[in-house]
PDB file of C-alpha atoms in Angstrom:
ATOM      1  CA  UNK A 446      29.410 -14.619  -6.408  1.00  0.00           C
ATOM      2  CA  UNK A 447      26.275 -13.787  -4.294  1.00  0.00           C
ATOM      3  CA  UNK A 448      26.558 -16.630  -1.815  1.00  0.00           C
ATOM      4  CA  UNK A 449      30.117 -15.567  -1.582  1.00  0.00           C
ATOM      5  CA  UNK A 450      28.578 -12.056  -0.530  1.00  0.00           C
ATOM      6  CA  UNK A 451      26.821 -13.777   1.834  1.00  0.00           C
ATOM      7  CA  UNK A 452      29.693 -15.854   3.299  1.00  0.00           C
ATOM      8  CA  UNK A 453      31.656 -12.084   3.980  1.00  0.00           C
ATOM      9  CA  UNK A 454      28.319 -11.768   6.452  1.00  0.00           C
ATOM     10  CA  UNK A 455      28.577  -8.149   5.211  1.00  0.00           C
ATOM     11  CA  UNK A 456      25.044  -6.764   3.982  1.00  0.00           C
ATOM     12  CA  UNK A 457      26.585  -4.079   1.855  1.00  0.00           C
ATOM     13  CA  UNK A 458      28.900  -6.841  -0.263  1.00  0.00           C
ATOM     14  CA  UNK A 459      25.514  -8.435  -0.794  1.00  0.00           C
ATOM     15  CA  UNK A 460      23.401  -5.443  -1.331  1.00  0.00           C
ATOM     16  CA  UNK A 461      26.556  -4.675  -4.242  1.00  0.00           C
ATOM     17  CA  UNK A 462      26.092  -7.581  -5.779  1.00  0.00           C
ATOM     18  CA  UNK A 463      22.182  -6.073  -7.363  1.00  0.00           C
ATOM     19  CA  UNK A 464      21.612  -3.957  -9.675  1.00  0.00           C
ATOM     20  CA  UNK A 465      20.791   0.181  -9.526  1.00  0.00           C
ATOM     21  CA  UNK A 466      17.221  -0.759  -9.458  1.00  0.00           C
ATOM     22  CA  UNK A 467      17.382  -4.409  -8.020  1.00  0.00           C
ATOM     23  CA  UNK A 468      14.381  -5.356  -6.716  1.00  0.00           C
ATOM     24  CA  UNK A 469      14.501  -8.366  -4.223  1.00  0.00           C
ATOM     25  CA  UNK A 470      11.166 -10.463  -2.648  1.00  0.00           C
ATOM     26  CA  UNK A 471      13.016 -11.886   0.162  1.00  0.00           C
ATOM     27  CA  UNK A 472      12.411 -14.933   1.559  1.00  0.00           C
ATOM     28  CA  UNK A 473      11.618 -14.091   5.134  1.00  0.00           C
ATOM     29  CA  UNK A 474      10.146 -10.839   5.141  1.00  0.00           C
ATOM     30  CA  UNK A 475       6.915  -9.696   3.555  1.00  0.00           C
ATOM     31  CA  UNK A 476       8.504  -6.349   2.607  1.00  0.00           C
ATOM     32  CA  UNK A 477       9.752  -6.473  -0.932  1.00  0.00           C
ATOM     33  CA  UNK A 478      13.214  -4.366  -1.459  1.00  0.00           C
ATOM     34  CA  UNK A 479      13.851  -2.065  -4.401  1.00  0.00           C
ATOM     35  CA  UNK A 480      16.405   0.114  -3.387  1.00  0.00           C
ATOM     36  CA  UNK A 481      19.780  -0.465  -2.211  1.00  0.00           C
ATOM     37  CA  UNK A 482      19.303   0.617   1.430  1.00  0.00           C
ATOM     38  CA  UNK A 483      16.502  -1.726   2.067  1.00  0.00           C
ATOM     39  CA  UNK A 484      17.968  -4.649   0.314  1.00  0.00           C
ATOM     40  CA  UNK A 485      21.176  -3.275   3.091  1.00  0.00           C
ATOM     41  CA  UNK A 486      18.473  -3.668   5.489  1.00  0.00           C
ATOM     42  CA  UNK A 487      16.946  -7.224   4.981  1.00  0.00           C
ATOM     43  CA  UNK A 488      20.313  -8.361   4.657  1.00  0.00           C
ATOM     44  CA  UNK A 489      21.539  -6.427   7.853  1.00  0.00           C
ATOM     45  CA  UNK A 490      19.110  -9.022   9.651  1.00  0.00           C
ATOM     46  CA  UNK A 491      18.965 -12.338   7.577  1.00  0.00           C
ATOM     47  CA  UNK A 492      23.559 -12.624   7.703  1.00  0.00           C
ATOM     48  CA  UNK A 493      22.787 -12.530  11.263  1.00  0.00           C
ATOM     49  CA  UNK A 494      21.501 -15.986  10.600  1.00  0.00           C
ATOM     50  CA  UNK A 495      24.818 -17.105   8.959  1.00  0.00           C
ATOM     51  CA  UNK A 496      23.105 -18.545   5.771  1.00  0.00           C
ATOM     52  CA  UNK A 497      24.820 -20.738   3.097  1.00  0.00           C
ATOM     53  CA  UNK A 498      22.978 -21.793  -0.198  1.00  0.00           C
ATOM     54  CA  UNK A 499      23.101 -24.320  -2.338  1.00  0.00           C
ATOM     55  CA  UNK A 500      21.351 -24.971  -5.741  1.00  0.00           C
ATOM     56  CA  UNK A 501      19.603 -28.171  -5.882  1.00  0.00           C
ATOM     57  CA  UNK A 502      18.088 -27.702  -9.594  1.00  0.00           C
ATOM     58  CA  UNK A 503      17.552 -25.026 -11.731  1.00  0.00           C
ATOM     59  CA  UNK A 504      17.227 -23.806 -15.305  1.00  0.00           C
ATOM     60  CA  UNK A 505      18.551 -21.650 -17.276  1.00  0.00           C
ATOM     61  CA  UNK A 506      17.853 -18.824 -19.585  1.00  0.00           C
ATOM     62  CA  UNK A 507      20.632 -16.366 -21.553  1.00  0.00           C
ATOM     63  CA  UNK A 508      19.904 -13.525 -23.562  1.00  0.00           C
ATOM     64  CA  UNK A 509      21.607 -10.518 -24.764  1.00  0.00           C
ATOM     65  CA  UNK A 510      23.384  -8.528 -21.805  1.00  0.00           C
ATOM     66  CA  UNK A 511      20.579 -10.950 -19.795  1.00  0.00           C
ATOM     67  CA  UNK A 512      20.606 -14.141 -17.428  1.00  0.00           C
ATOM     68  CA  UNK A 513      17.908 -15.710 -16.085  1.00  0.00           C
ATOM     69  CA  UNK A 514      18.420 -18.421 -13.604  1.00  0.00           C
ATOM     70  CA  UNK A 515      15.262 -20.584 -11.176  1.00  0.00           C
ATOM     71  CA  UNK A 516      15.185 -23.423  -9.562  1.00  0.00           C
ATOM     72  CA  UNK A 517      15.361 -24.875  -6.058  1.00  0.00           C
ATOM     73  CA  UNK A 518      17.649 -23.757  -3.295  1.00  0.00           C
ATOM     74  CA  UNK A 519      18.995 -24.614   0.561  1.00  0.00           C
ATOM     75  CA  UNK A 520      20.309 -22.595   2.485  1.00  0.00           C
ATOM     76  CA  UNK A 521      21.916 -24.006   5.986  1.00  0.00           C
ATOM     77  CA  UNK A 522      21.568 -21.435   8.437  1.00  0.00           C
ATOM     78  CA  UNK A 523      25.032 -21.340  10.149  1.00  0.00           C
ATOM     79  CA  UNK A 524      23.761 -19.871  13.491  1.00  0.00           C
ATOM     80  CA  UNK A 525      21.435 -22.454  14.490  1.00  0.00           C
ATOM     81  CA  UNK A 526      21.548 -25.739  11.645  1.00  0.00           C
ATOM     82  CA  UNK A 527      18.691 -25.217  10.492  1.00  0.00           C
ATOM     83  CA  UNK A 528      17.639 -25.731   7.083  1.00  0.00           C
ATOM     84  CA  UNK A 529      15.355 -23.677   4.685  1.00  0.00           C
ATOM     85  CA  UNK A 530      14.453 -25.162   0.957  1.00  0.00           C
ATOM     86  CA  UNK A 531      13.259 -22.378  -1.055  1.00  0.00           C
ATOM     87  CA  UNK A 532      11.748 -21.798  -4.588  1.00  0.00           C
ATOM     88  CA  UNK A 533      14.572 -18.874  -6.391  1.00  0.00           C
ATOM     89  CA  UNK A 534      14.511 -16.643  -9.428  1.00  0.00           C
ATOM     90  CA  UNK A 535      17.652 -13.873 -10.269  1.00  0.00           C
ATOM     91  CA  UNK A 536      17.101 -12.090 -13.508  1.00  0.00           C
ATOM     92  CA  UNK A 537      20.700 -10.978 -13.734  1.00  0.00           C
ATOM     93  CA  UNK A 538      21.437  -8.252 -16.057  1.00  0.00           C
ATOM     94  CA  UNK A 539      25.233  -6.720 -17.147  1.00  0.00           C
ATOM     95  CA  UNK A 540      25.487  -3.614 -16.218  1.00  0.00           C
ATOM     96  CA  UNK A 541      29.049  -0.735 -15.623  1.00  0.00           C
ATOM     97  CA  UNK A 542      31.063  -4.298 -16.945  1.00  0.00           C
ATOM     98  CA  UNK A 543      29.396  -6.555 -14.520  1.00  0.00           C
ATOM     99  CA  UNK A 544      26.873  -9.356 -13.756  1.00  0.00           C
ATOM    100  CA  UNK A 545      24.100  -7.759 -11.319  1.00  0.00           C
ATOM    101  CA  UNK A 546      20.817  -9.216 -10.174  1.00  0.00           C
ATOM    102  CA  UNK A 547      18.113  -7.585 -11.132  1.00  0.00           C
ATOM    103  CA  UNK A 548      15.641  -9.319  -9.900  1.00  0.00           C
ATOM    104  CA  UNK A 549      15.806 -11.572  -6.985  1.00  0.00           C
ATOM    105  CA  UNK A 550      12.280 -13.665  -5.510  1.00  0.00           C
ATOM    106  CA  UNK A 551      12.897 -16.324  -2.702  1.00  0.00           C
ATOM    107  CA  UNK A 552      10.239 -18.546  -0.984  1.00  0.00           C
ATOM    108  CA  UNK A 553       9.737 -20.851   1.179  1.00  0.00           C
ATOM    109  CA  UNK A 554       8.644 -24.301  -0.523  1.00  0.00           C
ATOM    110  CA  UNK A 555       4.601 -24.320   1.017  1.00  0.00           C
ATOM    111  CA  UNK A 556       5.775 -27.690   1.891  1.00  0.00           C
ATOM    112  CA  UNK A 557       8.790 -26.986   4.046  1.00  0.00           C
ATOM    113  CA  UNK A 558       6.426 -23.956   6.084  1.00  0.00           C
ATOM    114  CA  UNK A 559       6.675 -25.006   9.742  1.00  0.00           C
ATOM    115  CA  UNK A 560       3.345 -25.171  11.682  1.00  0.00           C
ATOM    116  CA  UNK A 561       3.173 -25.274  15.852  1.00  0.00           C
ATOM    117  CA  UNK A 562       3.205 -28.557  16.960  1.00  0.00           C
ATOM    118  CA  UNK A 563       0.268 -28.963  19.237  1.00  0.00           C
ATOM    119  CA  UNK A 564       0.936 -27.618  22.910  1.00  0.00           C
ATOM    120  CA  UNK A 565      -0.351 -29.415  26.562  1.00  0.00           C
ATOM    121  CA  UNK A 566      -1.681 -27.336  29.133  1.00  0.00           C
ATOM    122  CA  UNK A 567       1.469 -28.068  30.612  1.00  0.00           C
ATOM    123  CA  UNK A 568       3.516 -26.241  28.564  1.00  0.00           C
ATOM    124  CA  UNK A 569       1.466 -23.666  27.958  1.00  0.00           C
ATOM    125  CA  UNK A 570       1.388 -23.336  32.573  1.00  0.00           C
ATOM    126  CA  UNK A 571       5.564 -23.289  31.209  1.00  0.00           C
ATOM    127  CA  UNK A 572       5.359 -20.498  29.357  1.00  0.00           C
ATOM    128  CA  UNK A 573       4.025 -18.745  32.216  1.00  0.00           C
ATOM    129  CA  UNK A 574       7.102 -19.768  34.430  1.00  0.00           C
ATOM    130  CA  UNK A 575       9.248 -18.164  31.409  1.00  0.00           C
ATOM    131  CA  UNK A 576       7.351 -14.999  31.032  1.00  0.00           C
ATOM    132  CA  UNK A 577       7.497 -14.706  35.011  1.00  0.00           C
ATOM    133  CA  UNK A 578      11.282 -15.757  35.144  1.00  0.00           C
ATOM    134  CA  UNK A 579      12.036 -12.774  32.523  1.00  0.00           C
ATOM    135  CA  UNK A 580       9.661 -10.343  35.186  1.00  0.00           C
ATOM    136  CA  UNK A 581      12.644 -11.926  37.695  1.00  0.00           C
ATOM    137  CA  UNK A 582      15.481 -10.310  35.793  1.00  0.00           C
ATOM    138  CA  UNK A 583      14.117  -6.595  36.611  1.00  0.00           C
ATOM    139  CA  UNK A 584      14.923  -6.162  32.343  1.00  0.00           C
ATOM    140  CA  UNK A 585      11.951  -4.447  30.844  1.00  0.00           C
ATOM    141  CA  UNK A 586      13.953  -5.556  26.973  1.00  0.00           C
ATOM    142  CA  UNK A 587      13.650  -8.972  28.334  1.00  0.00           C
ATOM    143  CA  UNK A 588       9.607  -9.172  29.488  1.00  0.00           C
ATOM    144  CA  UNK A 589       8.959  -7.672  25.969  1.00  0.00           C
ATOM    145  CA  UNK A 590      10.994 -10.169  24.064  1.00  0.00           C
ATOM    146  CA  UNK A 591       8.561 -13.036  25.846  1.00  0.00           C
ATOM    147  CA  UNK A 592       5.545 -11.036  23.590  1.00  0.00           C
ATOM    148  CA  UNK A 593       4.828 -11.904  20.255  1.00  0.00           C
ATOM    149  CA  UNK A 594       5.521  -9.210  16.854  1.00  0.00           C
ATOM    150  CA  UNK A 595       2.300  -8.394  16.781  1.00  0.00           C
ATOM    151  CA  UNK A 596       1.940  -9.415  20.369  1.00  0.00           C
ATOM    152  CA  UNK A 597      -0.762  -6.835  22.810  1.00  0.00           C
ATOM    153  CA  UNK A 598      -0.638  -5.769  26.495  1.00  0.00           C
ATOM    154  CA  UNK A 599      -3.089  -4.899  28.019  1.00  0.00           C
ATOM    155  CA  UNK A 600      -1.401  -3.719  31.628  1.00  0.00           C
ATOM    156  CA  UNK A 601      -2.930  -4.179  35.141  1.00  0.00           C
ATOM    157  CA  UNK A 602      -1.352  -0.607  36.352  1.00  0.00           C
ATOM    158  CA  UNK A 603      -2.139   1.092  33.160  1.00  0.00           C
ATOM    159  CA  UNK A 604      -5.434   2.098  31.093  1.00  0.00           C
ATOM    160  CA  UNK A 605      -2.880   2.180  27.735  1.00  0.00           C
ATOM    161  CA  UNK A 606      -3.167  -0.342  25.398  1.00  0.00           C
ATOM    162  CA  UNK A 607       0.771  -1.514  24.253  1.00  0.00           C
ATOM    163  CA  UNK A 608       0.560  -2.912  20.731  1.00  0.00           C
ATOM    164  CA  UNK A 609       4.646  -2.575  19.544  1.00  0.00           C
ATOM    165  CA  UNK A 610       7.607  -3.297  21.170  1.00  0.00           C
ATOM    166  CA  UNK A 611       9.051   0.376  22.674  1.00  0.00           C
ATOM    167  CA  UNK A 612       5.489   0.172  23.764  1.00  0.00           C
ATOM    168  CA  UNK A 613       5.590  -2.575  26.051  1.00  0.00           C
ATOM    169  CA  UNK A 614       9.565  -2.308  26.952  1.00  0.00           C
ATOM    170  CA  UNK A 615       7.951   1.496  28.251  1.00  0.00           C
ATOM    171  CA  UNK A 616       5.398  -0.138  30.264  1.00  0.00           C
ATOM    172  CA  UNK A 617       7.394  -2.834  32.159  1.00  0.00           C
ATOM    173  CA  UNK A 618      10.177   0.107  33.054  1.00  0.00           C
ATOM    174  CA  UNK A 619       7.974   1.683  35.085  1.00  0.00           C
ATOM    175  CA  UNK A 620       6.437  -1.924  36.316  1.00  0.00           C
ATOM    176  CA  UNK A 621       9.035  -3.824  37.014  1.00  0.00           C
ATOM    177  CA  UNK A 622      10.087  -0.462  39.974  1.00  0.00           C
ATOM    178  CA  UNK A 623       7.431  -2.596  41.438  1.00  0.00           C
ATOM    179  CA  UNK A 624       9.334  -5.460  42.077  1.00  0.00           C
ATOM    180  CA  UNK A 625       6.292  -8.253  40.745  1.00  0.00           C
ATOM    181  CA  UNK A 626       6.423 -11.710  40.750  1.00  0.00           C
ATOM    182  CA  UNK A 627       3.391 -13.912  39.396  1.00  0.00           C
TER     183      UNK A 627
END
């Protein structure tokens, strides 16, 4: 049922599979989701990857009005073709006549964590050209997208460090009016 809800690409339908007090400890977020709006928020972004999961192995335990399924699953991201293998645990409860997810933990397999490949000096120089190309678009959002989530900009024509995406966009909104080229 949960995988079928993923296939709808509707975060509200996926979140509806969770119990009223459901907890989601998601694969690609450090934020535990402990309520319906939080679960919807997580799946709003995750579903953009068009994930479809397949259980490779699992261990099921059944109790009175509860069940547990824990094991290994693999997702294929339809948007990119990327495959991600992870560990999972689901605890289901029977709530309002339906089986709902009360607890869901998902984590990437430790050996599946991708680390950066070594980079050459030429490739580093090419990264500057990507940034310079973003400047040429005169679109502050395209320039800001070249910065990492934790990026810090110490701007050329401002004394204010920019430490988040909105701040970086704000800076380049004004800076790009000068039509810079590196």
